[in-house]
Short mmCIF file of C-alpha atoms and ligand atoms in Angstrom, two decimals:
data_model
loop_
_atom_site.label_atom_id
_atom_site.label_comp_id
_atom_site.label_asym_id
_atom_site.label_seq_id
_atom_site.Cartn_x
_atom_site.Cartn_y
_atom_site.Cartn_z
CA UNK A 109 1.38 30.04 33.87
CA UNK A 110 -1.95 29.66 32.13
CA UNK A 111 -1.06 30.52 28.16
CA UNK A 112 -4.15 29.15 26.69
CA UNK A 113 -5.63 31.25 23.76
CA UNK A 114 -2.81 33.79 23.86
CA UNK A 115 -1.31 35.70 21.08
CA UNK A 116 2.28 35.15 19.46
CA UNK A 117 4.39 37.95 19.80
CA UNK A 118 7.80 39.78 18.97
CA UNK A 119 10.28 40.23 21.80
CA UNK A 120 12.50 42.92 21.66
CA UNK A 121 15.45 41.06 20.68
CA UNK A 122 13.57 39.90 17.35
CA UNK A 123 12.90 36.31 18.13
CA UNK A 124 8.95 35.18 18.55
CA UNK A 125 7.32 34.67 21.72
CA UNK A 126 5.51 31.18 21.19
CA UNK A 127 2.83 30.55 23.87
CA UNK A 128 1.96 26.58 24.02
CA UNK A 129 -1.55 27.35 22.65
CA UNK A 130 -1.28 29.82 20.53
CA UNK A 131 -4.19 31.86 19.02
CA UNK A 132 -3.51 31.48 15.31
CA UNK A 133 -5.82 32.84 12.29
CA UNK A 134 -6.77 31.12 9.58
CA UNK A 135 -8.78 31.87 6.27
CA UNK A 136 -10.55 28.52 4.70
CA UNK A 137 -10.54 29.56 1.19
CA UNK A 138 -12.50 29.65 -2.03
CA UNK A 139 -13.76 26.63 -3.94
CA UNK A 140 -11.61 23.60 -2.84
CA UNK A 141 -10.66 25.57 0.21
CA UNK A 142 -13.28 24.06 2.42
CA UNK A 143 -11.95 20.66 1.22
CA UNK A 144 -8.87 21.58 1.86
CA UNK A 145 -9.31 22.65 5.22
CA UNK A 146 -11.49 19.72 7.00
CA UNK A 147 -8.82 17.08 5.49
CA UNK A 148 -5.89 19.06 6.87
CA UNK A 149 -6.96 20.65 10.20
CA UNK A 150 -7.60 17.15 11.93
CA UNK A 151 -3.37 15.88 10.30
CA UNK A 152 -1.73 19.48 11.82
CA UNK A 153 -3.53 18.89 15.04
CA UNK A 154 -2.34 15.15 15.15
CA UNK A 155 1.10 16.28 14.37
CA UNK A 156 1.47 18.39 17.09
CA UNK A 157 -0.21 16.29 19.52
CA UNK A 158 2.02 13.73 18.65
CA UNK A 159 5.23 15.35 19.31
CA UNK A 160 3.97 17.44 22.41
CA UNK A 161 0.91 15.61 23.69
CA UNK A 162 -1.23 17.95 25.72
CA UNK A 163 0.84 20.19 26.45
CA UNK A 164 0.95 22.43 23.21
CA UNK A 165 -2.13 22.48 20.78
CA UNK A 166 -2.78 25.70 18.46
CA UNK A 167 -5.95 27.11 18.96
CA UNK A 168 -7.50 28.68 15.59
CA UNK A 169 -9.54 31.33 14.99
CA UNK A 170 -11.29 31.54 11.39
CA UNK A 171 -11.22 34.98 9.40
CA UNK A 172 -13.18 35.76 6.18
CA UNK A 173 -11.69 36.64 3.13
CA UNK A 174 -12.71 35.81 -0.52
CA UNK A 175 -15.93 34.90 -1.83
CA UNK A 176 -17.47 33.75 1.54
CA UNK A 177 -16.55 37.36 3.20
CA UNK A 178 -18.34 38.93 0.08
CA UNK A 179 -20.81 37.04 0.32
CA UNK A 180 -21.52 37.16 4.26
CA UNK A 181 -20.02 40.78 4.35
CA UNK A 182 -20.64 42.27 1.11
CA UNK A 183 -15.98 42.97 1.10
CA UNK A 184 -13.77 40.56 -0.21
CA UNK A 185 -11.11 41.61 2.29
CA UNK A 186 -13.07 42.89 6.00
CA UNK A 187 -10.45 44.82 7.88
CA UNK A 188 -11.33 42.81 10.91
CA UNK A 189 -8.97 39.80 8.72
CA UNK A 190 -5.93 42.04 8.45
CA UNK A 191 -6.21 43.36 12.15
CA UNK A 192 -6.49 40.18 13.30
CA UNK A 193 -3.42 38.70 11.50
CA UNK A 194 -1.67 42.06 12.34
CA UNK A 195 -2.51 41.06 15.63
CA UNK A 196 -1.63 37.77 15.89
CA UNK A 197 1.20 37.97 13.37
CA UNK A 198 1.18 34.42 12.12
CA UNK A 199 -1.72 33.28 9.92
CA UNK A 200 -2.34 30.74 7.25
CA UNK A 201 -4.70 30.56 4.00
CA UNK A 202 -6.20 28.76 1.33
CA UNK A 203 -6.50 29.85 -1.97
CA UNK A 204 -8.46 32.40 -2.75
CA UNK A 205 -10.44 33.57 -5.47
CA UNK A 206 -9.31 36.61 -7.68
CA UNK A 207 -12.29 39.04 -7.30
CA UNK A 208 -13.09 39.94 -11.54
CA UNK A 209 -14.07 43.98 -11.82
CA UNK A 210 -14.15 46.18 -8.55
CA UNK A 211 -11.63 47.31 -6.36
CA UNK A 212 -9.64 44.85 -5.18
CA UNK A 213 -6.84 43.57 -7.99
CA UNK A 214 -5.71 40.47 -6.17
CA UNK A 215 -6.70 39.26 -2.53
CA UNK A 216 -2.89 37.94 -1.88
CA UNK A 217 -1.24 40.92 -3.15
CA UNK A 218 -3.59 43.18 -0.72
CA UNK A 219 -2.61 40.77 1.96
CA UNK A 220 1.35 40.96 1.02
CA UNK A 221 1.37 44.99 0.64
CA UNK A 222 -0.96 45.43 4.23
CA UNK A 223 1.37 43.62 5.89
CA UNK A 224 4.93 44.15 4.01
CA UNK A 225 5.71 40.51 3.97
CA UNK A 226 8.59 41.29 1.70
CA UNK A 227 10.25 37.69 1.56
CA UNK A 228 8.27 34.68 -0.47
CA UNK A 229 10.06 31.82 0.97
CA UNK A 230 9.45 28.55 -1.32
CA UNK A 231 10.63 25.31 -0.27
CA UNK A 232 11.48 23.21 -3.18
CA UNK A 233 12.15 19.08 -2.87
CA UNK A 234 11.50 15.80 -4.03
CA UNK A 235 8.94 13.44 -2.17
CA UNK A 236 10.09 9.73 -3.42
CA UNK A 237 7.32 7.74 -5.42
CA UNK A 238 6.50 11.34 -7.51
CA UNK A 239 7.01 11.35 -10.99
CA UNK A 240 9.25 13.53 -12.46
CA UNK A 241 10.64 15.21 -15.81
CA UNK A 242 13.94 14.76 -14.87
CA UNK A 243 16.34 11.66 -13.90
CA UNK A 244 17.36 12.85 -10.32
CA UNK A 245 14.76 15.22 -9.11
CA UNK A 246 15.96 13.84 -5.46
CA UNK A 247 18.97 16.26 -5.97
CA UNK A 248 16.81 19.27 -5.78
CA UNK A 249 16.75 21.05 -2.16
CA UNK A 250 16.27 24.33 -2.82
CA UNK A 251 14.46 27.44 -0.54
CA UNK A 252 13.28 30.43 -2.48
CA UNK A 253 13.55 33.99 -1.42
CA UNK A 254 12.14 35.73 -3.74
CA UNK A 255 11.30 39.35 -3.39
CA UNK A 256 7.63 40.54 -2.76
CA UNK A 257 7.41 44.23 -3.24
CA UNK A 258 9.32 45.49 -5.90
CA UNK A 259 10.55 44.93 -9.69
CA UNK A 260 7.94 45.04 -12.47
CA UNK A 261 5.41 43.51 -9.86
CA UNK A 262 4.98 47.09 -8.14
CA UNK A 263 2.09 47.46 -11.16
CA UNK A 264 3.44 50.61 -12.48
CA UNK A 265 2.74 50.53 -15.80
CA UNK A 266 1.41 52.47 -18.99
CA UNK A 267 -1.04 51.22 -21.35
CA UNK A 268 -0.47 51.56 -25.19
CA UNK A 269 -1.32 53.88 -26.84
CA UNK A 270 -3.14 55.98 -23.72
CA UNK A 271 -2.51 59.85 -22.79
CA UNK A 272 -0.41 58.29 -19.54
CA UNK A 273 2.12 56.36 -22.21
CA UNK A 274 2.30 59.55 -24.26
CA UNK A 275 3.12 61.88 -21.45
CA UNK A 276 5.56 59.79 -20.15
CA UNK A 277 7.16 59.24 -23.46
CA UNK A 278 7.34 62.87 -23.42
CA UNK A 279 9.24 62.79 -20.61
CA UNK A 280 11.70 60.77 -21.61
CA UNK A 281 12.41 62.37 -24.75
CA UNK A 282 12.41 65.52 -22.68
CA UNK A 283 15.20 64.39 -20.15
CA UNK A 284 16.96 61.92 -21.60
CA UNK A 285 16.74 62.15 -25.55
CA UNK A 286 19.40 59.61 -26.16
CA UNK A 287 17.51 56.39 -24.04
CA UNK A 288 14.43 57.96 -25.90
CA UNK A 289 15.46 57.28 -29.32
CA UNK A 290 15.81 53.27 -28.50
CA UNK A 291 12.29 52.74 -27.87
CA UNK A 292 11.69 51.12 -31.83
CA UNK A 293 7.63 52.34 -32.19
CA UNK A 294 7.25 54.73 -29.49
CA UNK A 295 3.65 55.79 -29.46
CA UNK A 296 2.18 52.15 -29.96
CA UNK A 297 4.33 51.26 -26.97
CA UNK A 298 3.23 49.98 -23.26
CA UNK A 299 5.82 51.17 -20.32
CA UNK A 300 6.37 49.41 -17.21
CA UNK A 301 8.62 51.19 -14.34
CA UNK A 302 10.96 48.62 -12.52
CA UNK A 303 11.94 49.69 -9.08
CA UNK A 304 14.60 47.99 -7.10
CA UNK A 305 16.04 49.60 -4.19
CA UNK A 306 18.78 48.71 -2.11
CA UNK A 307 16.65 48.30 1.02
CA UNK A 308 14.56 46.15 -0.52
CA UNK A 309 17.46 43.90 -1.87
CA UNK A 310 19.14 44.05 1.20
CA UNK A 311 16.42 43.01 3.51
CA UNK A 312 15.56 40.04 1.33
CA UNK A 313 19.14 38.98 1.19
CA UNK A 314 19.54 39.16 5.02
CA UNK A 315 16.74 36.81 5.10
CA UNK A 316 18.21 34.43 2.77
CA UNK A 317 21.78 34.31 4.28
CA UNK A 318 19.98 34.58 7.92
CA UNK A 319 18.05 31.28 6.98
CA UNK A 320 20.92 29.83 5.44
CA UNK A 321 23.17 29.70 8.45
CA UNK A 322 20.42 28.80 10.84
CA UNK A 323 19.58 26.03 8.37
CA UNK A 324 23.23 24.78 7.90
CA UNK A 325 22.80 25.11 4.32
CA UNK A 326 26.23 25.42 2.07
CA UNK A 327 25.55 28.38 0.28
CA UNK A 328 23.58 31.22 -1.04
CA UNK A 329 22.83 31.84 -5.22
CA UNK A 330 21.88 35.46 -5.87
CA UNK A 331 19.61 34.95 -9.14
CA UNK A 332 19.81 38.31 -11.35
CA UNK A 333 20.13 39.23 -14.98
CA UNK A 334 22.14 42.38 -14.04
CA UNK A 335 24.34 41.78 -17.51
CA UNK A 336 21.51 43.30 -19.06
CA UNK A 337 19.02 45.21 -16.33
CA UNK A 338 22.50 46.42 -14.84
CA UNK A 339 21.03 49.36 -12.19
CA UNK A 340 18.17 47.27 -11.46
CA UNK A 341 18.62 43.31 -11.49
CA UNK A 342 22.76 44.42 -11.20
CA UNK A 343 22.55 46.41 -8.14
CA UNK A 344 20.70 44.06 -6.91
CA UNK A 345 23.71 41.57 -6.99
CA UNK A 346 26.36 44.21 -5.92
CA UNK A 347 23.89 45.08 -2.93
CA UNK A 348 23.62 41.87 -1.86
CA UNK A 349 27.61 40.98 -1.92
CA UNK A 350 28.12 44.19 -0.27
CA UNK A 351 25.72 43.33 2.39
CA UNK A 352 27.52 39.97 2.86
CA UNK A 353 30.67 41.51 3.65
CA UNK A 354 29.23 44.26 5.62
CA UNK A 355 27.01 42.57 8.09
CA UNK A 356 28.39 39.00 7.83
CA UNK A 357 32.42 38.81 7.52
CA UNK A 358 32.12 37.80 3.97
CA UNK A 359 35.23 37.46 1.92
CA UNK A 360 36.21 36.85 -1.48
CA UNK A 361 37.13 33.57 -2.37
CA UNK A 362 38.58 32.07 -5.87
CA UNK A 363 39.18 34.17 -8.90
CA UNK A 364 34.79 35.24 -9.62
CA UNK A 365 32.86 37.22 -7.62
CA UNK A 366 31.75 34.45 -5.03
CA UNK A 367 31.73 34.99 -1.24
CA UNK A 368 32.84 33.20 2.01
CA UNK A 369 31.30 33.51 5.66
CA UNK A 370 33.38 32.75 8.14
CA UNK A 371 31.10 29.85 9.21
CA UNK A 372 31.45 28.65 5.81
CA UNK A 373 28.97 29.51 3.60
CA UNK A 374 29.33 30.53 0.18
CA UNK A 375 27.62 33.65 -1.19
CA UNK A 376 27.88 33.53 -5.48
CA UNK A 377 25.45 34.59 -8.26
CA UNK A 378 24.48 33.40 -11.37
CA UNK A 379 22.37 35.28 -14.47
CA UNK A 380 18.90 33.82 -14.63
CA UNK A 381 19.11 32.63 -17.66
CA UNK A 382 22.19 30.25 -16.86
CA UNK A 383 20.51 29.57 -13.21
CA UNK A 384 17.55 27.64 -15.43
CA UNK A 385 19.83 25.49 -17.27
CA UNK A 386 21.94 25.01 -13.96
CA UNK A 387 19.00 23.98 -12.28
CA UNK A 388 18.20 21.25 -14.34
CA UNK A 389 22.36 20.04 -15.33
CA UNK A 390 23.78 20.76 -11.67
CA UNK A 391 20.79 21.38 -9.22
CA UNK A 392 22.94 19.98 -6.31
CA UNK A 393 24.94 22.97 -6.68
CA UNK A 394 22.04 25.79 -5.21
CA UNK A 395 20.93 25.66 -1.96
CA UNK A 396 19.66 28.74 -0.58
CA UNK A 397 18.28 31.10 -3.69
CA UNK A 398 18.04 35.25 -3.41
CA UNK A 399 16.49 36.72 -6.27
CA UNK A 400 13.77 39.67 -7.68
CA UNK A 401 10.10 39.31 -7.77
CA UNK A 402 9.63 38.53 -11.75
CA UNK A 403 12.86 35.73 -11.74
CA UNK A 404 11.80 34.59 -8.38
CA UNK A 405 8.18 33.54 -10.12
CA UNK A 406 9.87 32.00 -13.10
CA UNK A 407 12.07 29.95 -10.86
CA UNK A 408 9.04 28.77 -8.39
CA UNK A 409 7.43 27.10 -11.12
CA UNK A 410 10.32 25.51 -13.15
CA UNK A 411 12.06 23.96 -9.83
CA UNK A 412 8.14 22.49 -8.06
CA UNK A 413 7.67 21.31 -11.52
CA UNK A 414 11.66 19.48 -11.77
CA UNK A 415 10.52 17.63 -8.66
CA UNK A 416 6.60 16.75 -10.17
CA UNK A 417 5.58 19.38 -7.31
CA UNK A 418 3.57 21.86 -9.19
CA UNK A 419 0.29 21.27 -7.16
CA UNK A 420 2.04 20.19 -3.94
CA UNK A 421 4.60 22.51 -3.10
CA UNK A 422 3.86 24.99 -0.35
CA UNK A 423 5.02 28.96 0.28
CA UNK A 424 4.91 31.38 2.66
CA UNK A 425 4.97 35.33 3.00
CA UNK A 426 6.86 36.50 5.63
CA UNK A 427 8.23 40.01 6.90
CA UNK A 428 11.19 39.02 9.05
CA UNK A 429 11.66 42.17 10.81
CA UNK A 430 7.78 42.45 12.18
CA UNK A 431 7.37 38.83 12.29
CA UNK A 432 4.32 38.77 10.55
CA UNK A 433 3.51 35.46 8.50
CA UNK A 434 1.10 34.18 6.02
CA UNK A 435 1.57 30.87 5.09
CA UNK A 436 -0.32 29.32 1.97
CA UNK A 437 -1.25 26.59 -0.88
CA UNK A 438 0.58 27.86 -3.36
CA UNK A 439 -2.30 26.65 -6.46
CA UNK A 440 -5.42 27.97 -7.03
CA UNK A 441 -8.90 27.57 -5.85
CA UNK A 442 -9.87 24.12 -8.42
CA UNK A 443 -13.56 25.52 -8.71
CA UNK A 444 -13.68 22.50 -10.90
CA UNK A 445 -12.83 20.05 -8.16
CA UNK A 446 -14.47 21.58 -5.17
CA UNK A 447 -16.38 20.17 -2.87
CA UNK A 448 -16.05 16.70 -4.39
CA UNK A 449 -13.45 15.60 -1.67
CA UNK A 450 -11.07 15.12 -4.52
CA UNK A 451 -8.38 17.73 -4.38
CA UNK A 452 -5.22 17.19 -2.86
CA UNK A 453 -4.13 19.01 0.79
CA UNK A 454 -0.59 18.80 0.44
CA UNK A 455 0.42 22.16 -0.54
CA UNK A 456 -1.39 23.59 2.32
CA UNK A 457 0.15 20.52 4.74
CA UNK A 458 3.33 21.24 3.91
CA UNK A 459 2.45 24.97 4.10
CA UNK A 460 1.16 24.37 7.71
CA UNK A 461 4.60 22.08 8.46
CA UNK A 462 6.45 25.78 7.69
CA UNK A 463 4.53 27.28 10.04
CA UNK A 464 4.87 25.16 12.51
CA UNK A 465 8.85 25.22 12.30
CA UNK A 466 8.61 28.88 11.48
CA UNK A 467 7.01 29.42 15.30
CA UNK A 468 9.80 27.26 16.77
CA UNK A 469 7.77 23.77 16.84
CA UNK A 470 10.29 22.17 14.57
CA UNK A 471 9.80 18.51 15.49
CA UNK A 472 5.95 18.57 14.72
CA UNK A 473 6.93 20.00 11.29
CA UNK A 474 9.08 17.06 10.90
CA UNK A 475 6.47 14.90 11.97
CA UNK A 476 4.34 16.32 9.81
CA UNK A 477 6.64 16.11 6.67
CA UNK A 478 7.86 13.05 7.46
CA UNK A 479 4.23 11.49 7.49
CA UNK A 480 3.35 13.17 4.14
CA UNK A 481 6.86 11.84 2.49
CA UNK A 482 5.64 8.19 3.86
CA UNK A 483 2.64 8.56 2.44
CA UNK A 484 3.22 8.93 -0.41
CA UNK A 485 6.28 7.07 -0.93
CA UNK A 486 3.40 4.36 -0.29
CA UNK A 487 1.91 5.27 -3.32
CA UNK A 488 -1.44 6.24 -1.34
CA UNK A 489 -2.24 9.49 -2.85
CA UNK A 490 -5.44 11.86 -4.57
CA UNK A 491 -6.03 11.78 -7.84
CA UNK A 492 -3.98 14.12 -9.37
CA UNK A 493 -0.57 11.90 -8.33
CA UNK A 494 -1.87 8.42 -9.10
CA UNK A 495 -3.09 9.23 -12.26
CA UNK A 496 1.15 9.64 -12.61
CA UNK A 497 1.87 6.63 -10.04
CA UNK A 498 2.11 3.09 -11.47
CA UNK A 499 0.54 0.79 -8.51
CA UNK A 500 -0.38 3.76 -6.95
CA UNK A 501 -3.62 3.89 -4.47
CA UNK A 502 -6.11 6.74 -4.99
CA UNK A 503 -7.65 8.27 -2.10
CA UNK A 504 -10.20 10.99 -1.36
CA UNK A 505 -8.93 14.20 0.58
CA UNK A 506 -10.11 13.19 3.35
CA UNK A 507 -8.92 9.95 3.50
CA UNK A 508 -5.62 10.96 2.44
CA UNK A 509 -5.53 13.38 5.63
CA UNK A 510 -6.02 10.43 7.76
CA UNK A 511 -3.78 8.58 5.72
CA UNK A 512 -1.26 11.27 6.89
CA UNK A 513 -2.51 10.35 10.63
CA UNK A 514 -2.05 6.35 10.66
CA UNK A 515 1.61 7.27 9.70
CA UNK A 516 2.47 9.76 12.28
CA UNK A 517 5.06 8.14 14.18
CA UNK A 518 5.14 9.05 17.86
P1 NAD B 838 -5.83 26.55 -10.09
O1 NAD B 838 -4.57 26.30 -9.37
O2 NAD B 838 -7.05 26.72 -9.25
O3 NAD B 838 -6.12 25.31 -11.10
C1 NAD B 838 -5.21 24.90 -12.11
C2 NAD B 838 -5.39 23.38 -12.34
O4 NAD B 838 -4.80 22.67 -11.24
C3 NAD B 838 -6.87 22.95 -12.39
O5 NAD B 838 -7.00 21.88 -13.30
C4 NAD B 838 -7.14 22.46 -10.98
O6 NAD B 838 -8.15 21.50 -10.91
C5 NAD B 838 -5.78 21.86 -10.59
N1 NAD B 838 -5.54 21.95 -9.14
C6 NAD B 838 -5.29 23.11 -8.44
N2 NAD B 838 -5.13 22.82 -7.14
C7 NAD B 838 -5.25 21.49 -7.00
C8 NAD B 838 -5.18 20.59 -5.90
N3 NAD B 838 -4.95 21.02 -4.65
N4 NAD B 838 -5.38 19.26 -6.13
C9 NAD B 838 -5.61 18.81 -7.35
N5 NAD B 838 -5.68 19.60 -8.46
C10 NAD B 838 -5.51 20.92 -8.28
O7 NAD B 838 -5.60 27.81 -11.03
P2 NAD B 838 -6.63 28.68 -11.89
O8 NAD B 838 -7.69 27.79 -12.48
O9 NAD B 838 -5.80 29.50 -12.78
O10 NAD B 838 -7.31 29.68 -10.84
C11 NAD B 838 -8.59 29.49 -10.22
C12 NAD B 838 -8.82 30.65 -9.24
O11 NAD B 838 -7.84 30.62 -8.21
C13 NAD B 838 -8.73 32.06 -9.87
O12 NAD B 838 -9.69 32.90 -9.27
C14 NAD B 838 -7.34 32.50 -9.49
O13 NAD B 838 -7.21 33.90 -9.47
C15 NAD B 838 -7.20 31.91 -8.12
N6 NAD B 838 -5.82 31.68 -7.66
C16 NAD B 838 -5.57 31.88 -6.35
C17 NAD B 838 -4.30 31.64 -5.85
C18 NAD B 838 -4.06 31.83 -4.38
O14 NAD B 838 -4.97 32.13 -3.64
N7 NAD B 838 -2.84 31.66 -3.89
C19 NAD B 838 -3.28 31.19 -6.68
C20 NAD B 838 -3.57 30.96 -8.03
C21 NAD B 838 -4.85 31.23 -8.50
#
C-alpha cells in the first residue's frame, strides 16, 4: 500500500488511523520559534527513524500563523492554517505572539475555540540533574486535564463602572434581590459570568479517567473549590463522580466520597486550595488530575515549577471525540533571546514526544524522552538550566538538539 503523504484520520470506532508517513502541520512560531524549530525538527526525525527506520517518517507541512502570517498575509490567523489542521487533525506549534490592538485577542485561544480542543493535557515530571525548590521533586508524576472552554476563561465579563455592569446589576437586583444585596460597592464593581456545564465537565473527566486506565495510572484527583463555588466548581465534582459510576462501574469505597473502578482505579477529589499544599507535602499521592480552566492554570505552573520545569514542560490541546490535536511549547515567544541560538527546545521536544505517542508511535516518544532525560542528567544543557546546574555544560540550541541525537539509543 503506498501511504506516503497521507492524512491521519478518525475511524468510526474512535481510534486514529495512523498512516506510516503521515502529513502533519506545523506552525514555526514567533521570535525564538525559528530557533526552536531547526534545533528540534532534525531530534523528532532521528527519533523516529531510530525506532522504525525507513519505514515510518512524518512528513510536515508548514502553516502560517503569528507575526510571519501578518506579515506575509496581512492576518495573524489565514483560514488556510485552521483548514489544514482541521484537515489533518494533528498539528503542532511554537509560541506565538499575542497580536496588541485588532481583532484577534489571543492566537491560541482562536486556535482552541476553532477547533473545540476542550482537554489541556499537561504532563508534569522530574528530569534528574534539574534543580528544584523542593527535596523530592522525583515524586511528582502528574498529567493535567484541565478544562479549555469554560469557567471564568469563557471572557464574559463586565467592566467597572460601564452601562453593561450597570444593566446587569440591574438585573440582578431585579430577579434575585437577596444575592443582589451581597455585592459590597455595587456600581464601582466589575462582573465576570462563570459557566460550567455538565457536558463540559463530563467530557473532560472521560478524558482523564479514559487516559488513566490506558496509562495504568492509580487514580484520578478531581481538583474543585465546590465548598465555596458550590453550582459551579461543586457540580463539577458531583458530575464527574456521577459519570464514574455511570459509564465506568465506579463504586464507593471507604467512609469520603472517593471512587473505585473495577480495574482498580481510584476516583477522589480534593478542594484546590488543600490540592496546593498536597502537592508539595504528599505529591506521590495524585496521579491523574481533572479540574476547571482557572485551577487547572494555577496548578500548571505551581507543579512544572515543583519539578524546576517552568520553561521545559510541554502541553497539548486536544478534543478527544474529533481527534483533533495541537500540541505546543508551553512558554512564550523569548523576543529577547531569539535568533541567538540560545533558547532551549525542550518544551516543544517533549511536546513533539506527546504527539508522537498521542498518534500511536509510543516507542519513538520514549526514545525521544528518554534521550532528553539523558541529556540532561549529563548536565549538557542551554543556558537557562546551567546557569542552575553545578558542573553543568552549556550548549547552544542547536547543539543541544544534536546532543539529543548522539544519545538516541537504537
Ligand atoms: P515568555 O515565555 O516568552 O518569556 C518569559 C521569560 O522566559 C523570558 O525571560 C524568556 O527569555 C524566558 N524564556 C521563555 N522561553 C524560553 C526558552 N524556551 N528557553 C529559555 N528561556 C525562555 O513570556 P512573555 O515574555 O510573557 O511573552 C512574550 C510573548 O509570547 C507575548 O507576545 C505573549 O503573549 C506570548 N506568549 C505566547 C504563548 C504561546 O504561544 N503559547 C505563551 C505565553 C506567552
Amino acid at each position: 500500500m503506498n501511504d506516503k503523504n497521507e492524512k491521519i484520520t478518525k475511524l468510526p470506532q474512535g481510534k486514529l488511523h495512523v498512516p506510516n508517513f503521515p502529513v502533519i502541520p506545523h506552525i514555526v512560531g514567533d521570535g525564538c520559534g525559528p530557533d526552536i524549530w531547526e534545533a528540534s525538527r532534525p531530534v523528532i526525525d532521528a527519533a523516529v527513524q531510530s525506532v522504525y527506520g525507513e519505514e515510518r517518517r512524518i512528513v510536515w507541512r508548514e502553516l502560517l500563523a503569528g507575526q510571519k502570517a501578518h506579515d506575509t498575509l496581512g492576518t495573524w490567523l489565514p483560514e488556510e492554517t485552521m483548514a489544514t489542521i482541521r484537515e489533518c487533525l494533528v498539528g503542532i506549534k511554537g509560541p506565538l505572539t499575542t497580536p496588541v490592538g485588532g481583532g484577534i485577542r489571543s492566537l491560541n485561544v482562536a486556535l482552541r475555540q476553532g477547533l473545540d480542543l476542550y482537554c489541556c493535557v499537561r504532563p508534569v515530571r522530574y528530569f534528574e540533574g534539574i534543580e528544584s525548590p523542593v527535596k523530592h521533586p522525583e515524586k511528582v508524576d502528574m498529567v493535567i486535564f484541565r478544562e479549555n472552554t469554560e469557567d471564568i476563561y469563557a471572557g464574559i465579563e463586565f467592566i467597572a463602572e460601564s452601562a453593561e455592569a450597570y444593566a446587569f446589576y440591574k438585573w440582578l437586583q431585579g430577579e434575585h434581590p437577596e444575592r443582589a444585596a451581597k455585592v459590597r460597592f455595587p456600581y464601582s464593581s466589575g462582573y465576570g459570568v462563570k459557566p460550567v456545564s455538565r457536558e463540559g465537565t463530563e467530557r473532560l473527566v472521560r478524558a482523564a479517567i479514559l487516559y488513566a486506565l490506558q496509562n495504568n495510572r492509580p487514580s484520578v484527583t478531581l481538583v474543585h473549590k465546590g465548598n465555596i463555588m458550590k453550582f459551579t466548581e461543586g457540580a463539577f465534582r458531583d458530575w464527574g463522580y456521577e459519570l464514574a459510576k455511570r459509564e465506568f462501574g465506579a463504586c464507593p469505597i471507604g467512609k469520603g466520597s472517593s471512587l473505585q473502578l473495577p480495574s482498580g482505579l481510584i476516583i477522589k477529589d480534593c478542594i484546590c486550595d488543600a490540592f496546593l499544599q498536597e502537592i508539595l507535602l504528599h505529591p506521590a499521592d495524585h496521579s491523574v488530575v481533572a479540574t476547571l480552566n482557572l485551577n487547572g492554570d494555577y496548578c500548571s505552573d505551581a507543579l512544572a515549577a515543583q519539578v524546576g520545569g517552568i520553561g521545559i514542560s510541554p502541553g497539548a490541546n486536544i478534543n478527544y471525540v474529533t481527534g483533533h490535536a495541537i500540541f505546543e511549547a508551553t512558554h512564550g515567544t523569548a523576543p529577547d533571546l531569539a535568533g541567538k541560538d540560545v533558547v532551549n527546545p525542550s518544551s516543544f521536544l517533549l511536546s513533539s514526544a506527546m504527539m508522537l505517542r498521542y498518534i500511536g508511535w509510543g516507542q519513538a516518544a520514549d526514545a525521544l524522552e528518554g534521550a532528553i532525560a539523558k541529556t540532561i542528567a549529563l548536565g549538557q544543557v542551554t543556558s537557562d538550566l546551567a546557569e542552575q546546574m553545578s558542573g553543568a555544560t552549556m550548549l547552544g540550541t542547536r547543539a543541544f538538539g544534536e546532543a539529543i541525537i548522539s544519545h538516541l539509543s537504537v
